[in-house]
PDB file of C-alpha atoms in Angstrom:
ATOM      1  CA  MET A  13     -20.447   4.289  -7.064  1.00  0.00           C
ATOM      2  CA  SER A  14     -18.974   6.703  -4.665  1.00  0.00           C
ATOM      3  CA  GLY A  15     -18.761   6.742  -0.909  1.00  0.00           C
ATOM      4  CA  PRO A  16     -18.346   9.635   1.589  1.00  0.00           C
ATOM      5  CA  SER A  17     -15.104  11.509   1.522  1.00  0.00           C
ATOM      6  CA  ARG A  18     -12.936  13.619   3.798  1.00  0.00           C
ATOM      7  CA  LEU A  19      -9.707  13.999   2.091  1.00  0.00           C
ATOM      8  CA  ASP A  20      -8.478  16.715  -0.334  1.00  0.00           C
ATOM      9  CA  PRO A  21      -9.393  15.860  -3.985  1.00  0.00           C
ATOM     10  CA  ASP A  22      -5.600  16.657  -4.831  1.00  0.00           C
ATOM     11  CA  THR A  23      -4.731  13.393  -2.963  1.00  0.00           C
ATOM     12  CA  ALA A  24      -6.902  11.315  -5.258  1.00  0.00           C
ATOM     13  CA  ALA A  25      -5.534  13.276  -8.295  1.00  0.00           C
ATOM     14  CA  GLN A  26      -2.019  12.384  -7.377  1.00  0.00           C
ATOM     15  CA  TRP A  27      -2.772   8.713  -7.197  1.00  0.00           C
ATOM     16  CA  ASP A  28      -4.625   8.859 -10.342  1.00  0.00           C
ATOM     17  CA  GLY A  29      -1.677  10.215 -12.101  1.00  0.00           C
ATOM     18  CA  HIS A  30       0.573   7.505 -10.615  1.00  0.00           C
ATOM     19  CA  ALA A  31      -1.871   4.471 -11.050  1.00  0.00           C
ATOM     20  CA  LYS A  32      -0.653   3.192 -14.460  1.00  0.00           C
ATOM     21  CA  THR A  33       3.044   3.486 -13.407  1.00  0.00           C
ATOM     22  CA  TYR A  34       2.379   1.803 -10.104  1.00  0.00           C
ATOM     23  CA  ALA A  35       0.582  -0.901 -11.874  1.00  0.00           C
ATOM     24  CA  GLN A  36       3.348  -1.679 -14.267  1.00  0.00           C
ATOM     25  CA  LEU A  37       6.383  -1.328 -11.943  1.00  0.00           C
ATOM     26  CA  PHE A  38       5.403  -1.860  -8.354  1.00  0.00           C
ATOM     27  CA  ALA A  39       2.275  -4.084  -8.369  1.00  0.00           C
ATOM     28  CA  PRO A  40       4.227  -7.220  -9.183  1.00  0.00           C
ATOM     29  CA  LEU A  41       5.774  -6.876  -5.736  1.00  0.00           C
ATOM     30  CA  THR A  42       2.869  -5.576  -3.776  1.00  0.00           C
ATOM     31  CA  GLY A  43       0.432  -8.047  -5.494  1.00  0.00           C
ATOM     32  CA  HIS A  44       2.554 -10.863  -4.235  1.00  0.00           C
ATOM     33  CA  ILE A  45       2.506  -9.407  -0.701  1.00  0.00           C
ATOM     34  CA  ALA A  46      -1.309  -8.876  -0.962  1.00  0.00           C
ATOM     35  CA  ARG A  47      -1.858 -12.602  -2.016  1.00  0.00           C
ATOM     36  CA  SER A  48       0.413 -13.580   0.912  1.00  0.00           C
ATOM     37  CA  MET A  49      -1.764 -11.496   3.283  1.00  0.00           C
ATOM     38  CA  LEU A  50      -4.896 -13.324   2.084  1.00  0.00           C
ATOM     39  CA  GLY A  51      -3.138 -16.663   2.314  1.00  0.00           C
ATOM     40  CA  LEU A  52      -2.350 -15.888   6.088  1.00  0.00           C
ATOM     41  CA  ILE A  53      -6.141 -15.517   6.893  1.00  0.00           C
ATOM     42  CA  GLU A  54      -7.710 -17.897   4.388  1.00  0.00           C
ATOM     43  CA  ALA A  55      -8.143 -20.795   6.671  1.00  0.00           C
ATOM     44  CA  ARG A  56      -9.879 -18.409   9.262  1.00  0.00           C
ATOM     45  CA  LEU A  57     -12.558 -17.391   6.755  1.00  0.00           C
ATOM     46  CA  PRO A  58     -16.175 -18.886   6.510  1.00  0.00           C
ATOM     47  CA  PRO A  59     -17.223 -20.946   3.452  1.00  0.00           C
ATOM     48  CA  ALA A  60     -18.765 -17.840   1.652  1.00  0.00           C
ATOM     49  CA  PRO A  61     -16.704 -14.993   2.918  1.00  0.00           C
ATOM     50  CA  ARG A  62     -17.462 -11.269   2.563  1.00  0.00           C
ATOM     51  CA  ILE A  63     -13.986  -9.528   2.106  1.00  0.00           C
ATOM     52  CA  LEU A  64     -13.344  -5.790   2.067  1.00  0.00           C
ATOM     53  CA  ASP A  65     -10.275  -4.356   0.334  1.00  0.00           C
ATOM     54  CA  ILE A  66      -9.327  -0.908   1.428  1.00  0.00           C
ATOM     55  CA  ALA A  67      -7.016   1.243  -0.735  1.00  0.00           C
ATOM     56  CA  CYS A  68      -7.233  -1.529  -3.372  1.00  0.00           C
ATOM     57  CA  GLY A  69      -4.633   0.152  -5.926  1.00  0.00           C
ATOM     58  CA  PRO A  70      -4.704  -1.696  -9.294  1.00  0.00           C
ATOM     59  CA  GLY A  71      -6.505  -4.732  -7.810  1.00  0.00           C
ATOM     60  CA  ASP A  72      -4.323  -7.593  -6.993  1.00  0.00           C
ATOM     61  CA  LEU A  73      -5.738  -8.355  -3.519  1.00  0.00           C
ATOM     62  CA  ALA A  74      -9.282  -7.957  -4.793  1.00  0.00           C
ATOM     63  CA  VAL A  75      -8.753 -10.321  -7.776  1.00  0.00           C
ATOM     64  CA  ALA A  76      -7.133 -12.990  -5.275  1.00  0.00           C
ATOM     65  CA  ALA A  77     -10.055 -12.591  -2.962  1.00  0.00           C
ATOM     66  CA  ALA A  78     -12.562 -12.831  -5.748  1.00  0.00           C
ATOM     67  CA  ARG A  79     -10.973 -15.960  -7.064  1.00  0.00           C
ATOM     68  CA  LEU A  80     -11.240 -17.544  -3.514  1.00  0.00           C
ATOM     69  CA  CYS A  81     -14.949 -16.654  -3.338  1.00  0.00           C
ATOM     70  CA  ALA A  82     -15.458 -18.094  -6.868  1.00  0.00           C
ATOM     71  CA  ASP A  83     -13.639 -21.372  -6.060  1.00  0.00           C
ATOM     72  CA  ARG A  84     -15.875 -21.650  -2.982  1.00  0.00           C
ATOM     73  CA  ARG A  85     -18.946 -20.614  -5.003  1.00  0.00           C
ATOM     74  CA  GLY A  86     -20.026 -18.024  -2.429  1.00  0.00           C
ATOM     75  CA  GLY A  87     -19.232 -14.731  -0.724  1.00  0.00           C
ATOM     76  CA  GLY A  88     -18.082 -11.624  -2.440  1.00  0.00           C
ATOM     77  CA  VAL A  89     -15.562  -8.737  -2.383  1.00  0.00           C
ATOM     78  CA  LEU A  90     -15.950  -5.049  -2.106  1.00  0.00           C
ATOM     79  CA  ALA A  91     -12.756  -3.146  -3.424  1.00  0.00           C
ATOM     80  CA  THR A  92     -12.438   0.547  -2.405  1.00  0.00           C
ATOM     81  CA  ASP A  93      -9.981   3.300  -3.205  1.00  0.00           C
ATOM     82  CA  LEU A  94      -9.981   7.155  -3.019  1.00  0.00           C
ATOM     83  CA  SER A  95      -8.424   7.154  -6.709  1.00  0.00           C
ATOM     84  CA  PRO A  96     -10.934   6.722  -9.544  1.00  0.00           C
ATOM     85  CA  GLU A  97      -8.139   5.629 -11.711  1.00  0.00           C
ATOM     86  CA  MET A  98      -7.112   2.883  -9.259  1.00  0.00           C
ATOM     87  CA  VAL A  99     -10.606   1.871  -8.961  1.00  0.00           C
ATOM     88  CA  ALA A 100     -10.989   1.690 -12.824  1.00  0.00           C
ATOM     89  CA  LEU A 101      -7.918  -0.527 -13.080  1.00  0.00           C
ATOM     90  CA  THR A 102      -9.438  -2.868 -10.466  1.00  0.00           C
ATOM     91  CA  GLN A 103     -12.754  -3.011 -12.129  1.00  0.00           C
ATOM     92  CA  ARG A 104     -11.084  -4.014 -15.410  1.00  0.00           C
ATOM     93  CA  ALA A 105      -9.058  -6.743 -13.624  1.00  0.00           C
ATOM     94  CA  LEU A 106     -12.312  -8.041 -11.929  1.00  0.00           C
ATOM     95  CA  GLU A 107     -14.301  -8.257 -15.130  1.00  0.00           C
ATOM     96  CA  PRO A 108     -13.949 -12.120 -15.368  1.00  0.00           C
ATOM     97  CA  LEU A 109     -15.025 -12.436 -11.638  1.00  0.00           C
ATOM     98  CA  SER A 110     -17.731  -9.724 -11.587  1.00  0.00           C
ATOM     99  CA  ALA A 111     -20.186 -12.127 -10.087  1.00  0.00           C
ATOM    100  CA  TYR A 112     -18.109 -12.065  -6.886  1.00  0.00           C
ATOM    101  CA  ALA A 113     -16.687  -8.572  -6.745  1.00  0.00           C
ATOM    102  CA  ARG A 114     -17.167  -4.971  -7.348  1.00  0.00           C
ATOM    103  CA  ALA A 115     -14.959  -1.928  -6.976  1.00  0.00           C
ATOM    104  CA  GLU A 116     -16.080   1.513  -5.688  1.00  0.00           C
ATOM    105  CA  VAL A 117     -14.562   5.002  -4.965  1.00  0.00           C
ATOM    106  CA  ARG A 118     -14.551   5.406  -1.256  1.00  0.00           C
ATOM    107  CA  ASP A 119     -12.473   7.360   1.149  1.00  0.00           C
ATOM    108  CA  GLY A 120     -10.810   4.913   3.535  1.00  0.00           C
ATOM    109  CA  GLU A 121     -11.163   7.493   6.519  1.00  0.00           C
ATOM    110  CA  ALA A 122     -14.710   7.653   5.883  1.00  0.00           C
ATOM    111  CA  LEU A 123     -15.868   4.232   4.321  1.00  0.00           C
ATOM    112  CA  GLY A 124     -19.516   4.626   5.277  1.00  0.00           C
ATOM    113  CA  LEU A 125     -19.601   0.856   6.017  1.00  0.00           C
ATOM    114  CA  SER A 126     -19.998   0.783   9.763  1.00  0.00           C
ATOM    115  CA  GLY A 127     -22.041  -2.429  10.696  1.00  0.00           C
ATOM    116  CA  ALA A 128     -21.630  -3.807   7.270  1.00  0.00           C
ATOM    117  CA  GLY A 129     -20.511  -7.102   8.832  1.00  0.00           C
ATOM    118  CA  PHE A 130     -17.707  -8.136   6.598  1.00  0.00           C
ATOM    119  CA  ASP A 131     -15.781 -11.175   7.558  1.00  0.00           C
ATOM    120  CA  ALA A 132     -12.492  -9.806   6.773  1.00  0.00           C
ATOM    121  CA  ALA A 133     -11.107  -6.229   6.063  1.00  0.00           C
ATOM    122  CA  LEU A 134      -7.677  -5.935   4.261  1.00  0.00           C
ATOM    123  CA  SER A 135      -5.428  -3.054   3.384  1.00  0.00           C
ATOM    124  CA  CYS A 136      -2.225  -3.720   1.568  1.00  0.00           C
ATOM    125  CA  PHE A 137       0.146  -0.587   1.961  1.00  0.00           C
ATOM    126  CA  GLY A 138      -2.760   1.649   2.158  1.00  0.00           C
ATOM    127  CA  ILE A 139      -4.065   2.831   5.566  1.00  0.00           C
ATOM    128  CA  PHE A 140      -0.637   3.729   6.922  1.00  0.00           C
ATOM    129  CA  LEU A 141      -0.411   6.617   4.310  1.00  0.00           C
ATOM    130  CA  PHE A 142      -3.799   8.210   5.247  1.00  0.00           C
ATOM    131  CA  PRO A 143      -3.485  11.645   6.903  1.00  0.00           C
ATOM    132  CA  ASP A 144      -5.700  10.393   9.722  1.00  0.00           C
ATOM    133  CA  ARG A 145      -4.437   6.815  10.182  1.00  0.00           C
ATOM    134  CA  ARG A 146      -6.478   6.334  13.365  1.00  0.00           C
ATOM    135  CA  ALA A 147      -9.720   7.112  11.350  1.00  0.00           C
ATOM    136  CA  GLY A 148      -8.679   4.653   8.837  1.00  0.00           C
ATOM    137  CA  TRP A 149      -7.977   1.772  11.357  1.00  0.00           C
ATOM    138  CA  ARG A 150     -11.276   2.517  12.978  1.00  0.00           C
ATOM    139  CA  ALA A 151     -13.318   2.628   9.622  1.00  0.00           C
ATOM    140  CA  ALA A 152     -11.896  -0.725   8.552  1.00  0.00           C
ATOM    141  CA  VAL A 153     -12.598  -2.543  11.822  1.00  0.00           C
ATOM    142  CA  GLU A 154     -16.086  -0.884  12.113  1.00  0.00           C
ATOM    143  CA  ALA A 155     -16.994  -2.565   8.760  1.00  0.00           C
ATOM    144  CA  LEU A 156     -16.409  -6.068  10.250  1.00  0.00           C
ATOM    145  CA  LYS A 157     -18.620  -8.400  12.048  1.00  0.00           C
ATOM    146  CA  PRO A 158     -17.704  -9.407  15.571  1.00  0.00           C
ATOM    147  CA  GLU A 159     -14.725 -11.878  15.478  1.00  0.00           C
ATOM    148  CA  GLY A 160     -13.947 -10.629  11.766  1.00  0.00           C
ATOM    149  CA  ILE A 161     -10.345 -10.461  10.737  1.00  0.00           C
ATOM    150  CA  PHE A 162      -8.423  -7.369  10.063  1.00  0.00           C
ATOM    151  CA  ALA A 163      -5.101  -7.375   8.175  1.00  0.00           C
ATOM    152  CA  THR A 164      -2.769  -4.818   6.892  1.00  0.00           C
ATOM    153  CA  SER A 165       0.903  -4.589   5.728  1.00  0.00           C
ATOM    154  CA  MET A 166       3.596  -2.143   6.434  1.00  0.00           C
ATOM    155  CA  TRP A 167       7.213  -1.947   5.243  1.00  0.00           C
ATOM    156  CA  ARG A 168      10.007  -2.928   7.612  1.00  0.00           C
ATOM    157  CA  GLY A 169      12.758  -0.513   8.467  1.00  0.00           C
ATOM    158  CA  PRO A 170      15.759   0.050   6.270  1.00  0.00           C
ATOM    159  CA  GLY A 171      17.975  -2.436   8.074  1.00  0.00           C
ATOM    160  CA  GLU A 172      15.614  -5.200   6.882  1.00  0.00           C
ATOM    161  CA  ASN A 173      14.170  -3.749   3.611  1.00  0.00           C
ATOM    162  CA  GLU A 174      16.506  -3.210   0.931  1.00  0.00           C
ATOM    163  CA  LEU A 175      13.988  -1.635  -1.439  1.00  0.00           C
ATOM    164  CA  GLY A 176      13.217   1.171   1.037  1.00  0.00           C
ATOM    165  CA  ARG A 177      16.789   1.649   2.049  1.00  0.00           C
ATOM    166  CA  VAL A 178      18.078   1.879  -1.539  1.00  0.00           C
ATOM    167  CA  GLN A 179      15.241   4.474  -2.544  1.00  0.00           C
ATOM    168  CA  ALA A 180      15.901   6.521   0.564  1.00  0.00           C
ATOM    169  CA  GLU A 181      19.534   6.620   0.398  1.00  0.00           C
ATOM    170  CA  ALA A 182      19.506   7.685  -3.279  1.00  0.00           C
ATOM    171  CA  LEU A 183      16.742  10.284  -2.707  1.00  0.00           C
ATOM    172  CA  PHE A 184      18.355  11.851   0.333  1.00  0.00           C
ATOM    173  CA  ALA A 185      21.874  11.987  -1.302  1.00  0.00           C
ATOM    174  CA  ALA A 186      20.425  13.821  -4.218  1.00  0.00           C
ATOM    175  CA  LEU A 187      17.984  16.342  -2.590  1.00  0.00           C
ATOM    176  CA  PRO A 188      19.246  19.945  -2.248  1.00  0.00           C
ATOM    177  CA  GLY A 189      20.697  20.572   1.285  1.00  0.00           C
ATOM    178  CA  ARG A 190      17.950  23.073   1.936  1.00  0.00           C
ATOM    179  CA  LEU A 191      15.383  20.178   1.994  1.00  0.00           C
ATOM    180  CA  MET A 192      17.510  18.188   4.132  1.00  0.00           C
ATOM    181  CA  ASP A 193      17.520  20.372   7.300  1.00  0.00           C
ATOM    182  CA  PRO A 194      15.991  18.671   9.153  1.00  0.00           C
ATOM    183  CA  PRO A 195      16.163  15.359   7.487  1.00  0.00           C
ATOM    184  CA  PRO A 196      12.717  14.392   6.211  1.00  0.00           C
ATOM    185  CA  ARG A 197      11.140  11.671   8.219  1.00  0.00           C
ATOM    186  CA  PRO A 198       7.278  11.208   7.855  1.00  0.00           C
ATOM    187  CA  ASP A 199       5.273  10.322  10.969  1.00  0.00           C
ATOM    188  CA  TRP A 200       4.267   6.824   9.428  1.00  0.00           C
ATOM    189  CA  ALA A 201       7.997   5.765   9.367  1.00  0.00           C
ATOM    190  CA  ARG A 202       7.842   4.854  13.068  1.00  0.00           C
ATOM    191  CA  LEU A 203       5.310   2.074  11.976  1.00  0.00           C
ATOM    192  CA  MET A 204       8.081   0.368  10.510  1.00  0.00           C
ATOM    193  CA  ALA A 205       8.751  -1.103  13.840  1.00  0.00           C
ATOM    194  CA  ALA A 206       6.314  -3.938  14.434  1.00  0.00           C
ATOM    195  CA  GLU A 207       5.620  -3.030  18.096  1.00  0.00           C
ATOM    196  CA  GLU A 208       4.704   0.490  16.958  1.00  0.00           C
ATOM    197  CA  LEU A 209       2.180  -0.772  14.212  1.00  0.00           C
ATOM    198  CA  VAL A 210       0.501  -3.194  16.687  1.00  0.00           C
ATOM    199  CA  GLY A 211       0.271  -0.414  19.253  1.00  0.00           C
ATOM    200  CA  GLU A 212      -1.177   2.248  16.969  1.00  0.00           C
ATOM    201  CA  VAL A 213      -3.707  -0.118  15.231  1.00  0.00           C
ATOM    202  CA  THR A 214      -4.969  -1.888  18.450  1.00  0.00           C
ATOM    203  CA  SER A 215      -5.365   1.505  20.317  1.00  0.00           C
ATOM    204  CA  ALA A 216      -7.321   2.885  17.548  1.00  0.00           C
ATOM    205  CA  ALA A 217      -9.739   0.054  17.099  1.00  0.00           C
ATOM    206  CA  PRO A 218     -11.215  -2.838  19.028  1.00  0.00           C
ATOM    207  CA  LEU A 219      -8.912  -5.608  18.035  1.00  0.00           C
ATOM    208  CA  ALA A 220      -7.485  -8.609  20.007  1.00  0.00           C
ATOM    209  CA  ASP A 221      -4.909 -11.322  19.331  1.00  0.00           C
ATOM    210  CA  ALA A 222      -2.652  -9.176  17.040  1.00  0.00           C
ATOM    211  CA  GLU A 223       0.028 -11.183  15.295  1.00  0.00           C
ATOM    212  CA  ILE A 224       2.923  -9.992  13.171  1.00  0.00           C
ATOM    213  CA  HIS A 225       4.141 -11.999  10.124  1.00  0.00           C
ATOM    214  CA  ILE A 226       7.203 -11.154   8.047  1.00  0.00           C
ATOM    215  CA  VAL A 227       6.583 -11.321   4.297  1.00  0.00           C
ATOM    216  CA  GLU A 228       9.585 -10.917   1.837  1.00  0.00           C
ATOM    217  CA  ALA A 229       9.630 -10.750  -1.867  1.00  0.00           C
ATOM    218  CA  THR A 230      11.852  -9.358  -4.713  1.00  0.00           C
ATOM    219  CA  ILE A 231      11.188  -6.744  -7.154  1.00  0.00           C
ATOM    220  CA  ALA A 232      12.842  -6.321 -10.564  1.00  0.00           C
ATOM    221  CA  VAL A 233      12.275  -2.747 -12.035  1.00  0.00           C
ATOM    222  CA  PRO A 234      13.073  -3.067 -15.968  1.00  0.00           C
ATOM    223  CA  THR A 235      15.603  -0.112 -15.863  1.00  0.00           C
ATOM    224  CA  PRO A 236      17.252   2.330 -13.516  1.00  0.00           C
ATOM    225  CA  ALA A 237      15.348   5.212 -15.313  1.00  0.00           C
ATOM    226  CA  ALA A 238      12.086   3.481 -14.780  1.00  0.00           C
ATOM    227  CA  MET A 239      12.751   3.372 -10.917  1.00  0.00           C
ATOM    228  CA  THR A 240      13.548   7.193 -11.169  1.00  0.00           C
ATOM    229  CA  LEU A 241      10.258   7.900 -12.927  1.00  0.00           C
ATOM    230  CA  GLY A 242       8.440   5.702 -10.497  1.00  0.00           C
ATOM    231  CA  MET A 243       9.755   7.692  -7.516  1.00  0.00           C
ATOM    232  CA  ILE A 244       9.000  10.969  -9.191  1.00  0.00           C
ATOM    233  CA  GLY A 245       5.367  10.023  -9.772  1.00  0.00           C
ATOM    234  CA  ASN A 246       4.718   8.472  -6.439  1.00  0.00           C
ATOM    235  CA  PRO A 247       2.834  10.835  -4.221  1.00  0.00           C
ATOM    236  CA  VAL A 248       5.023  10.001  -1.207  1.00  0.00           C
ATOM    237  CA  THR A 249       8.465  10.413  -2.596  1.00  0.00           C
ATOM    238  CA  GLY A 250       7.144  12.778  -5.428  1.00  0.00           C
ATOM    239  CA  ALA A 251       6.135  15.259  -2.707  1.00  0.00           C
ATOM    240  CA  LEU A 252       9.702  15.829  -1.646  1.00  0.00           C
ATOM    241  CA  ILE A 253      10.795  16.127  -5.308  1.00  0.00           C
ATOM    242  CA  ALA A 254       8.185  18.511  -6.067  1.00  0.00           C
ATOM    243  CA  GLU A 255       9.715  20.954  -3.697  1.00  0.00           C
ATOM    244  CA  CYS A 256      12.808  21.173  -5.973  1.00  0.00           C
ATOM    245  CA  ALA A 257      13.345  24.165  -8.380  1.00  0.00           C
ATOM    246  CA  PRO A 258      13.455  23.085 -11.932  1.00  0.00           C
ATOM    247  CA  ASP A 259      17.253  23.078 -12.246  1.00  0.00           C
ATOM    248  CA  GLU A 260      17.484  21.182  -8.953  1.00  0.00           C
ATOM    249  CA  ARG A 261      15.000  18.727 -10.207  1.00  0.00           C
ATOM    250  CA  LEU A 262      16.965  17.978 -13.363  1.00  0.00           C
ATOM    251  CA  SER A 263      20.143  17.382 -11.212  1.00  0.00           C
ATOM    252  CA  LEU A 264      18.162  15.250  -8.835  1.00  0.00           C
ATOM    253  CA  GLU A 265      16.678  12.911 -11.583  1.00  0.00           C
ATOM    254  CA  ALA A 266      20.282  12.447 -13.025  1.00  0.00           C
ATOM    255  CA  ALA A 267      21.716  11.673  -9.808  1.00  0.00           C
ATOM    256  CA  LEU A 268      18.988   9.218  -8.889  1.00  0.00           C
ATOM    257  CA  THR A 269      19.373   7.490 -12.257  1.00  0.00           C
ATOM    258  CA  ALA A 270      23.109   7.323 -12.060  1.00  0.00           C
ATOM    259  CA  THR A 271      22.756   5.759  -8.554  1.00  0.00           C
ATOM    260  CA  PHE A 272      20.459   3.183  -9.781  1.00  0.00           C
ATOM    261  CA  GLU A 273      22.529   2.501 -12.855  1.00  0.00           C
ATOM    262  CA  ARG A 274      25.538   1.829 -10.656  1.00  0.00           C
ATOM    263  CA  ARG A 275      23.709  -0.640  -8.539  1.00  0.00           C
ATOM    264  CA  ALA A 276      22.032  -2.351 -11.568  1.00  0.00           C
ATOM    265  CA  GLY A 277      25.257  -2.622 -13.586  1.00  0.00           C
ATOM    266  CA  GLY A 278      24.119  -0.458 -16.460  1.00  0.00           C
ATOM    267  CA  PRO A 279      21.400   1.755 -17.824  1.00  0.00           C
ATOM    268  CA  ASP A 280      19.680  -1.206 -19.628  1.00  0.00           C
ATOM    269  CA  ARG A 281      19.852  -3.734 -16.764  1.00  0.00           C
ATOM    270  CA  PRO A 282      17.040  -4.455 -14.307  1.00  0.00           C
ATOM    271  CA  LEU A 283      17.181  -2.979 -10.817  1.00  0.00           C
ATOM    272  CA  VAL A 284      16.657  -6.076  -8.594  1.00  0.00           C
ATOM    273  CA  LEU A 285      16.035  -5.399  -4.867  1.00  0.00           C
ATOM    274  CA  ASN A 286      14.676  -7.410  -1.913  1.00  0.00           C
ATOM    275  CA  ALA A 287      11.774  -6.151   0.005  1.00  0.00           C
ATOM    276  CA  SER A 288      10.540  -6.955   3.439  1.00  0.00           C
ATOM    277  CA  CYS A 289       7.237  -6.023   5.214  1.00  0.00           C
ATOM    278  CA  ASN A 290       5.340  -6.787   8.292  1.00  0.00           C
ATOM    279  CA  VAL A 291       1.779  -8.155   8.103  1.00  0.00           C
ATOM    280  CA  LEU A 292      -0.409  -7.563  11.081  1.00  0.00           C
ATOM    281  CA  VAL A 293      -3.330  -9.760  11.524  1.00  0.00           C
ATOM    282  CA  ALA A 294      -5.969  -9.315  14.374  1.00  0.00           C
ATOM    283  CA  ARG A 295      -9.613  -9.986  15.043  1.00  0.00           C
ATOM    284  CA  ARG A 296     -12.303  -7.584  15.931  1.00  0.00           C
ATOM    285  CA  MET A 297     -13.489  -8.010  19.515  1.00  0.00           C
TER     286      MET A 297
END
């Protein structure tokens, strides 16, 4: 099933192309954070909760929520993503729990779920990347019942988040100078500050009692080359890399891999990095 959409179809296609790599390399990390998010709100949910997962990716949060419903023998989960390939991965992961969950292609900026009365709406590293984030925050909260719980995660700044710092430093050192004037800084980067995240979300949607929880984890990417490929395929970092000419891109890929090899201690050693994020939890007024 598909819901309404506002975004360029190219956005979905980009995440489609990255879906399998994301699931293999990065979902072990983001999945841990997704399960931690659910744990932060579990005690506040009713016995048979209705849970909405926005920008579900390969489905780790949806699976954890569906298991919670199965354990309680009630409730259900709707997992949504703009990317059909991400939804397909989620559907496969949910097959053993299909009595309690389903996945649909929906644009998070226009979910079409206003008044749906969900007990909780969660987005693990999703809405902050939307072109119109405020529409995303509003759509999520509009899907909640009064007093329903909203939760989302956002990476912390480079001083606290080794994963983001190492990736950014390696990429900025390897990019051609013409792409570094001025240095690239996406608008969403300001949300790495907890107060900025709280301020934007609560000004966009009717939320109260906002709390910030710090969640930390470790990622082990199998090889330095795998990290390079993951960054190239990611629509966020890949957008900068795509601006390189063919010869520039070859040099950039080699420089990234060499940097990651030095950090890992060799080309066949895992790249192990710590990661830290803020999880915002609030209730609909």
